[in-house]
Coordinates of C-alpha atoms and ligand atoms in Angstrom, one line a residue:
M1 CA 4.6 -22.7 -10.5
R2 CA 5.3 -22.2 -6.8
V3 CA 6.9 -18.9 -5.7
L4 CA 8.3 -17.8 -2.4
G5 CA 7.7 -14.1 -1.7
I6 CA 9.8 -11.9 0.6
E7 CA 8.8 -8.4 1.7
T8 CA 11.2 -6.3 3.8
S9 CA 10.8 -2.8 2.4
C10 CA 9.9 -1.1 5.7
D11 CA 8.9 -2.3 9.1
D12 CA 7.1 -5.6 8.3
T13 CA 8.8 -8.9 7.5
G14 CA 6.3 -10.6 5.2
I15 CA 6.8 -14.1 3.8
A16 CA 4.4 -16.1 1.6
L17 CA 4.2 -19.1 -0.8
Y18 CA 2.0 -18.7 -3.8
D19 CA 1.1 -21.5 -6.2
S20 CA -0.3 -20.8 -9.7
E21 CA -2.5 -23.9 -9.4
D22 CA -3.5 -23.9 -5.7
G23 CA -3.3 -20.2 -4.9
L24 CA -1.9 -18.8 -1.7
L25 CA -0.5 -21.7 0.3
A26 CA 0.7 -20.0 3.4
H27 CA 1.7 -16.5 4.6
R28 CA 3.2 -15.0 7.7
L29 CA 4.0 -11.5 8.9
F30 CA 6.2 -10.2 11.6
S31 CA 5.3 -6.6 12.4
Q32 CA 8.1 -4.5 14.0
T33 CA 5.6 -1.9 15.4
E34 CA 6.7 -2.5 19.0
L35 CA 10.3 -2.1 18.1
H36 CA 9.8 1.4 16.7
L37 CA 7.0 2.5 19.1
D38 CA 9.3 4.5 21.5
Y39 CA 10.7 6.5 18.5
G40 CA 7.4 7.5 17.1
G41 CA 8.3 6.2 13.6
V42 CA 10.4 3.6 11.8
V43 CA 14.2 3.7 12.6
P44 CA 15.8 2.4 9.4
E45 CA 18.8 0.7 10.9
L46 CA 16.7 -1.1 13.6
A47 CA 14.3 -2.2 10.8
S48 CA 17.1 -3.8 8.7
R49 CA 18.6 -5.7 11.7
D50 CA 15.2 -7.1 12.7
H51 CA 14.5 -8.3 9.1
I52 CA 17.8 -10.2 9.3
R53 CA 16.6 -11.8 12.6
K54 CA 13.1 -12.7 11.5
A55 CA 13.2 -13.5 7.7
L56 CA 14.7 -17.0 7.7
P57 CA 12.7 -18.4 10.7
L58 CA 9.5 -17.0 9.0
I59 CA 10.5 -18.7 5.7
R60 CA 11.1 -22.0 7.5
R61 CA 7.7 -21.7 9.1
V62 CA 5.8 -20.8 6.0
M63 CA 7.4 -23.7 4.1
Q64 CA 6.5 -26.0 6.9
E65 CA 2.9 -24.8 7.0
A66 CA 2.6 -25.3 3.2
N67 CA 4.3 -28.7 3.4
T68 CA 6.8 -27.4 0.8
T69 CA 10.4 -28.5 0.4
P70 CA 13.0 -26.3 -1.5
E71 CA 12.8 -28.7 -4.5
Q72 CA 9.1 -27.7 -4.9
I73 CA 9.9 -24.0 -5.2
H74 CA 10.2 -22.7 -8.7
G75 CA 11.1 -19.1 -8.1
I76 CA 11.7 -16.4 -5.5
A77 CA 10.3 -12.9 -5.4
Y78 CA 11.6 -10.2 -3.2
T79 CA 10.7 -6.5 -2.9
S80 CA 13.5 -4.5 -4.5
G81 CA 12.1 -1.0 -4.1
P82 CA 10.9 1.5 -3.3
G83 CA 11.5 1.6 0.4
L84 CA 14.3 1.8 3.0
A85 CA 17.5 0.9 1.3
G86 CA 19.0 -1.2 4.1
A87 CA 15.7 -3.0 4.7
L88 CA 15.4 -3.7 1.0
L89 CA 18.9 -5.1 0.8
V90 CA 18.2 -7.7 3.5
G91 CA 15.3 -9.1 1.4
A92 CA 17.3 -8.9 -1.8
A93 CA 20.4 -10.6 -0.4
L94 CA 18.3 -13.4 1.1
G95 CA 16.1 -13.8 -2.0
R96 CA 19.1 -14.0 -4.3
S97 CA 21.1 -16.3 -2.0
L98 CA 18.2 -18.8 -1.7
A99 CA 17.7 -18.6 -5.4
Y100 CA 21.4 -19.4 -6.0
A101 CA 21.4 -22.2 -3.4
W102 CA 18.2 -23.8 -4.8
N103 CA 19.1 -23.1 -8.4
V104 CA 15.9 -21.3 -9.3
P105 CA 15.3 -17.8 -10.8
A106 CA 14.7 -14.8 -8.6
V107 CA 12.9 -11.6 -9.4
G108 CA 12.9 -8.2 -7.8
V109 CA 9.3 -6.8 -7.3
H110 CA 8.2 -3.2 -7.2
H111 CA 6.5 -2.7 -3.8
M112 CA 3.6 -0.6 -5.2
E113 CA 3.0 -3.2 -8.0
G114 CA 2.6 -5.7 -5.2
H115 CA 0.0 -3.5 -3.6
L116 CA -1.7 -2.8 -7.0
L117 CA -2.1 -6.5 -7.7
S118 CA -3.1 -7.5 -4.2
P119 CA -6.9 -7.6 -4.8
M120 CA -6.2 -10.3 -7.4
L121 CA -5.6 -12.7 -4.5
E122 CA -9.3 -12.5 -3.7
P123 CA -12.1 -14.6 -5.1
D124 CA -13.7 -12.9 -8.2
P125 CA -10.7 -10.7 -8.8
P126 CA -10.5 -7.6 -11.1
A127 CA -9.1 -8.1 -14.7
F128 CA -7.0 -5.7 -16.7
P129 CA -7.6 -2.9 -17.7
F130 CA -8.7 -0.9 -14.7
T131 CA -8.2 2.4 -12.8
A132 CA -6.3 2.1 -9.5
L133 CA -6.0 4.2 -6.4
L134 CA -2.8 3.4 -4.5
V135 CA -2.7 4.8 -1.0
S136 CA 0.1 4.0 1.4
G137 CA 2.5 5.6 3.8
G138 CA 4.8 6.7 1.0
H139 CA 2.5 7.0 -2.0
T140 CA -0.8 8.4 -3.1
L141 CA -1.5 7.9 -6.7
L142 CA -4.1 7.3 -9.3
A143 CA -3.1 5.1 -12.3
D144 CA -4.5 3.9 -15.5
V145 CA -3.6 0.2 -15.6
Q146 CA -3.7 -1.5 -19.0
A147 CA -1.8 -4.7 -18.3
L148 CA 1.0 -6.0 -16.1
G149 CA 3.7 -3.3 -16.2
Q150 CA 1.6 -0.9 -18.3
Y151 CA 0.8 1.8 -15.8
T152 CA 0.2 5.5 -16.5
I153 CA 0.0 7.8 -13.5
L154 CA -3.0 10.0 -13.7
G155 CA -2.3 11.9 -10.5
E156 CA -0.2 11.8 -7.4
S157 CA 0.5 13.6 -4.3
M158 CA 2.6 16.8 -4.6
D159 CA 3.6 16.7 -1.0
D160 CA 2.6 14.3 1.8
A161 CA 1.2 10.9 1.0
V162 CA -2.2 10.3 2.5
G163 CA -0.9 7.6 4.9
E164 CA 1.8 10.1 6.0
A165 CA -0.9 12.7 6.7
F166 CA -2.7 10.1 8.9
D167 CA 0.6 9.3 10.7
K168 CA 1.5 13.0 11.2
T169 CA -2.0 13.9 12.5
A170 CA -2.0 11.0 14.9
K171 CA 1.3 12.2 16.2
L172 CA -0.1 15.7 16.7
L173 CA -3.0 14.2 18.6
G174 CA -0.7 12.0 20.7
L175 CA -2.2 8.9 19.3
G176 CA 1.1 7.2 18.5
Y177 CA 2.4 5.2 15.5
P178 CA 1.2 3.8 13.1
G179 CA -1.2 6.7 12.8
G180 CA -3.8 5.4 10.3
P181 CA -5.4 2.7 12.5
A182 CA -5.1 5.0 15.6
I183 CA -7.0 7.8 13.9
A184 CA -9.6 5.4 12.6
K185 CA -10.1 4.0 16.1
A186 CA -10.3 7.4 17.8
A187 CA -12.7 8.6 15.0
V188 CA -15.3 6.1 15.9
S189 CA -16.5 8.1 18.9
G190 CA -16.0 11.5 17.2
N191 CA -18.1 13.9 15.2
P192 CA -16.9 14.2 11.6
K193 CA -18.7 17.5 11.2
Q194 CA -17.2 19.2 14.2
F195 CA -14.3 20.7 12.2
R196 CA -14.5 21.6 8.5
F197 CA -11.0 20.8 7.4
P198 CA -9.9 21.7 3.8
R199 CA -10.3 19.3 0.9
P200 CA -7.2 20.6 -1.1
M201 CA -7.4 20.7 -4.8
T202 CA -11.0 19.5 -5.1
Q203 CA -12.9 22.7 -6.0
R204 CA -14.3 22.8 -9.5
R205 CA -14.0 26.2 -11.1
K206 CA -17.4 28.0 -10.8
T207 CA -17.6 29.1 -14.5
Q208 CA -16.8 26.1 -16.7
G209 CA -17.0 23.4 -14.0
E210 CA -13.4 22.4 -14.8
H211 CA -11.7 20.5 -12.0
P212 CA -8.2 21.1 -10.7
G213 CA -6.9 17.7 -12.0
L214 CA -6.0 14.4 -10.4
D215 CA -3.0 15.4 -8.3
F216 CA -3.3 15.5 -4.5
S217 CA -2.0 17.7 -1.7
F218 CA -2.3 16.7 1.9
S219 CA 0.1 19.0 3.7
G220 CA -2.5 21.8 4.0
L221 CA -4.9 19.4 5.7
K222 CA -2.2 18.6 8.3
T223 CA -1.6 22.3 8.8
A224 CA -5.3 22.8 9.4
V225 CA -5.2 20.2 12.1
V226 CA -2.2 22.0 13.7
T227 CA -4.2 25.3 13.8
A228 CA -7.3 23.6 15.1
I229 CA -5.6 22.0 18.1
R230 CA -3.4 25.0 19.0
N231 CA -4.1 26.1 22.6
Q232 CA -6.8 23.5 23.0
S233 CA -6.8 20.9 25.8
L234 CA -6.6 17.5 24.2
T235 CA -9.5 15.8 25.9
S236 CA -10.4 12.4 24.5
Q237 CA -13.7 13.8 23.0
F238 CA -11.8 16.7 21.4
I239 CA -9.2 14.2 19.9
A240 CA -12.0 12.0 18.7
N241 CA -13.7 14.9 16.9
V242 CA -10.5 16.0 15.3
A243 CA -9.7 12.5 14.2
A244 CA -13.2 12.0 12.7
S245 CA -13.1 15.3 10.9
F246 CA -9.7 14.7 9.5
E247 CA -10.6 11.2 8.4
E248 CA -13.8 12.6 6.7
A249 CA -11.7 15.2 4.9
A250 CA -9.1 12.7 3.7
V251 CA -11.8 10.2 2.5
D252 CA -13.7 13.0 0.7
V253 CA -10.6 14.0 -1.2
L254 CA -9.8 10.4 -2.2
A255 CA -13.4 9.7 -3.3
I256 CA -13.7 12.9 -5.3
K257 CA -10.4 12.2 -7.2
C258 CA -11.5 8.6 -7.9
E259 CA -14.7 9.8 -9.4
W260 CA -12.8 12.3 -11.7
A261 CA -10.3 9.6 -12.6
L262 CA -13.0 7.2 -13.6
E263 CA -14.7 10.0 -15.6
R264 CA -11.4 10.4 -17.5
T265 CA -10.5 6.8 -18.1
G266 CA -14.1 5.4 -18.6
A267 CA -13.0 2.3 -16.7
K268 CA -15.6 0.1 -15.2
Q269 CA -13.4 -1.3 -12.5
L270 CA -11.7 0.6 -9.7
V271 CA -8.9 -1.1 -7.7
V272 CA -8.0 0.3 -4.3
A273 CA -4.9 -0.9 -2.5
G274 CA -2.1 0.0 -0.1
G275 CA -2.1 0.5 3.7
V276 CA -4.8 3.3 3.7
S277 CA -7.2 1.0 1.8
A278 CA -7.6 -0.8 5.2
N279 CA -9.6 2.3 6.3
L280 CA -13.2 1.2 6.6
K281 CA -14.7 4.7 6.1
L282 CA -12.8 4.9 2.8
R283 CA -14.1 1.5 1.8
A284 CA -17.6 2.4 2.6
R285 CA -17.4 5.7 0.7
L286 CA -15.9 4.1 -2.4
K287 CA -18.5 1.4 -2.4
Q288 CA -21.2 4.2 -2.3
L289 CA -19.5 5.9 -5.2
S290 CA -19.2 2.7 -7.2
E291 CA -22.9 2.1 -6.9
K292 CA -23.7 5.7 -7.9
I293 CA -21.6 5.6 -11.0
R294 CA -21.9 1.8 -11.8
V295 CA -18.3 0.9 -11.5
R296 CA -17.1 -2.2 -9.6
V297 CA -14.6 -1.5 -6.8
Y298 CA -12.1 -4.0 -5.6
F299 CA -10.0 -4.1 -2.4
P300 CA -7.5 -6.5 -1.0
R301 CA -8.6 -8.4 2.2
L302 CA -7.9 -6.2 5.2
E303 CA -4.7 -8.0 6.2
F304 CA -3.3 -7.6 2.7
A305 CA -4.0 -3.9 2.5
T306 CA -0.9 -3.2 4.6
D307 CA 2.5 -4.6 3.7
N308 CA 2.6 -8.4 3.3
G309 CA 4.5 -11.2 1.6
A310 CA 1.5 -12.5 -0.3
M311 CA 1.3 -9.6 -2.7
I312 CA 5.1 -9.9 -3.5
A313 CA 4.8 -13.7 -4.1
Y314 CA 1.9 -13.0 -6.4
A315 CA 3.4 -10.1 -8.4
G316 CA 6.7 -12.1 -8.6
Y317 CA 4.8 -15.1 -9.9
L318 CA 3.3 -13.0 -12.7
R319 CA 6.7 -11.6 -13.6
L320 CA 8.5 -15.0 -13.4
A321 CA 5.7 -16.5 -15.6
K322 CA 6.6 -13.9 -18.2
G323 CA 10.1 -15.2 -18.2
Q324 CA 11.5 -12.3 -16.2
H325 CA 14.3 -12.8 -13.7
E326 CA 17.4 -11.1 -12.4
P327 CA 21.0 -11.8 -13.0
L328 CA 23.2 -12.9 -10.1
S329 CA 24.1 -9.3 -9.2
F330 CA 21.4 -7.4 -7.3
G331 CA 20.5 -4.0 -6.0
A332 CA 17.8 -2.2 -4.3
R333 CA 16.1 1.1 -5.0
A334 CA 15.0 3.5 -2.3
R335 CA 13.2 5.6 -4.9
W336 CA 11.5 4.0 -7.9
R337 CA 8.5 5.2 -10.0
I338 CA 5.9 2.6 -10.8
E339 CA 5.8 3.8 -14.4
D340 CA 9.5 2.9 -14.8
I341 CA 9.4 -0.8 -13.8
D342 CA 9.9 -2.1 -17.3
T343 CA 12.3 0.6 -18.6
A344 CA 15.3 0.3 -16.2
T345 CA 16.9 -2.4 -14.0
A346 CA 18.2 -2.2 -10.5
Ligands
LIG1 O1 1.2 0.0 2.5 P1 1.7 0.2 3.9 O2 1.5 -0.9 4.9 O3 3.2 0.6 3.9 C1 3.7 1.5 2.9 O4 4.0 1.0 1.8 O5 3.8 2.7 3.2 O6 0.9 1.6 4.4 C2 1.1 2.1 5.7 C3 0.3 3.3 5.8 C4 0.6 4.1 7.1 O7 0.7 5.4 6.8 C5 -0.6 3.8 8.0 O8 -0.9 4.8 8.9 C6 -1.7 3.6 6.9 O9 -1.1 2.9 5.9 N1 -2.9 2.9 7.4 C7 -4.1 3.4 7.5 C8 -4.9 2.4 8.1 N2 -4.1 1.3 8.3 C9 -2.9 1.6 7.9 N3 -4.6 4.6 7.3 C10 -5.9 4.8 7.5 N4 -6.7 3.9 8.1 C11 -6.3 2.7 8.4 N5 -7.1 1.8 8.9
LIG2 ZN1 3.3 -0.8 1.4

């Protein structure tokens, strides 16, 4: 089965062709970073309009590269949520229209399910069941994953997502958008021990050794950065030290919670995905942890950690293969919990 994947949930237009026999055939991404740069963040209406401009030419290109004609495509997968409503509707309208024109089924894919399954595009992929850490600009969650669609959230952020904390901290430091890669780059020449930023919700109680659970909170970490930089001159060494200390704190929190989650589930595989999983410090720390507790850890390749069409094509293939597809009407969901994929329709 050959599936065309369309990702337009935020500021990247991602297109890919996945084939159940031959794997990923071709994939292309157009990043809108430059378009939003002057605004310090994504402007939803500009994002939607640019998806309209870029999606079809990218689809043509990917089909050409994969030497694929419309007759060879068996289904279409598009991101139907969560994300920016207008941006999602572009992908949904295009996906449904092509499916109608080519007379093939179309399926709306949950963006975070796409991330969750992205490590399965790699050689030697993880197999269900496993424990997952999903870290992106909008989500930070730990989940017990039993099978496709069988997800139980073990913990999630009560305020900012970890990617959002990277983005906000980068803004405070004048490092621009998107913040994650900018912080990681600045941190390379910084001292991670220069500032002792808080690791919220990670202190075990002294008496029984009980831990405070698997939820996250990142807004306090950002506030600590605000306090640390107040009345300071932002020299490049100072910025590097704050970036490195912030990154260290964020990575510590994620690693501690992963360890506790694995203690709880007893899983022998940890899957880590979403934009922040591109962070090399996080990857190194989780590899260390996995060796210490004898659990295997899986990541997507770096380019598939952040938003892309390949993960949507793949998740869509799995759903289409189960016989799932959408009626002719379609919608998009700006908000959508990953636990609710199989219990409600858009
Ligand atoms: O998954 P993604 O591309 O989009 C969403 O679904 O949100 O994740 C984007 C997030 C942004 O917050 C970005 O700053 C963060 O991932 N990010 C990183 C890195 N690369 C991207 N955070 C830390 N280190 C990175 N190398
Ligand atoms: Zn994403």
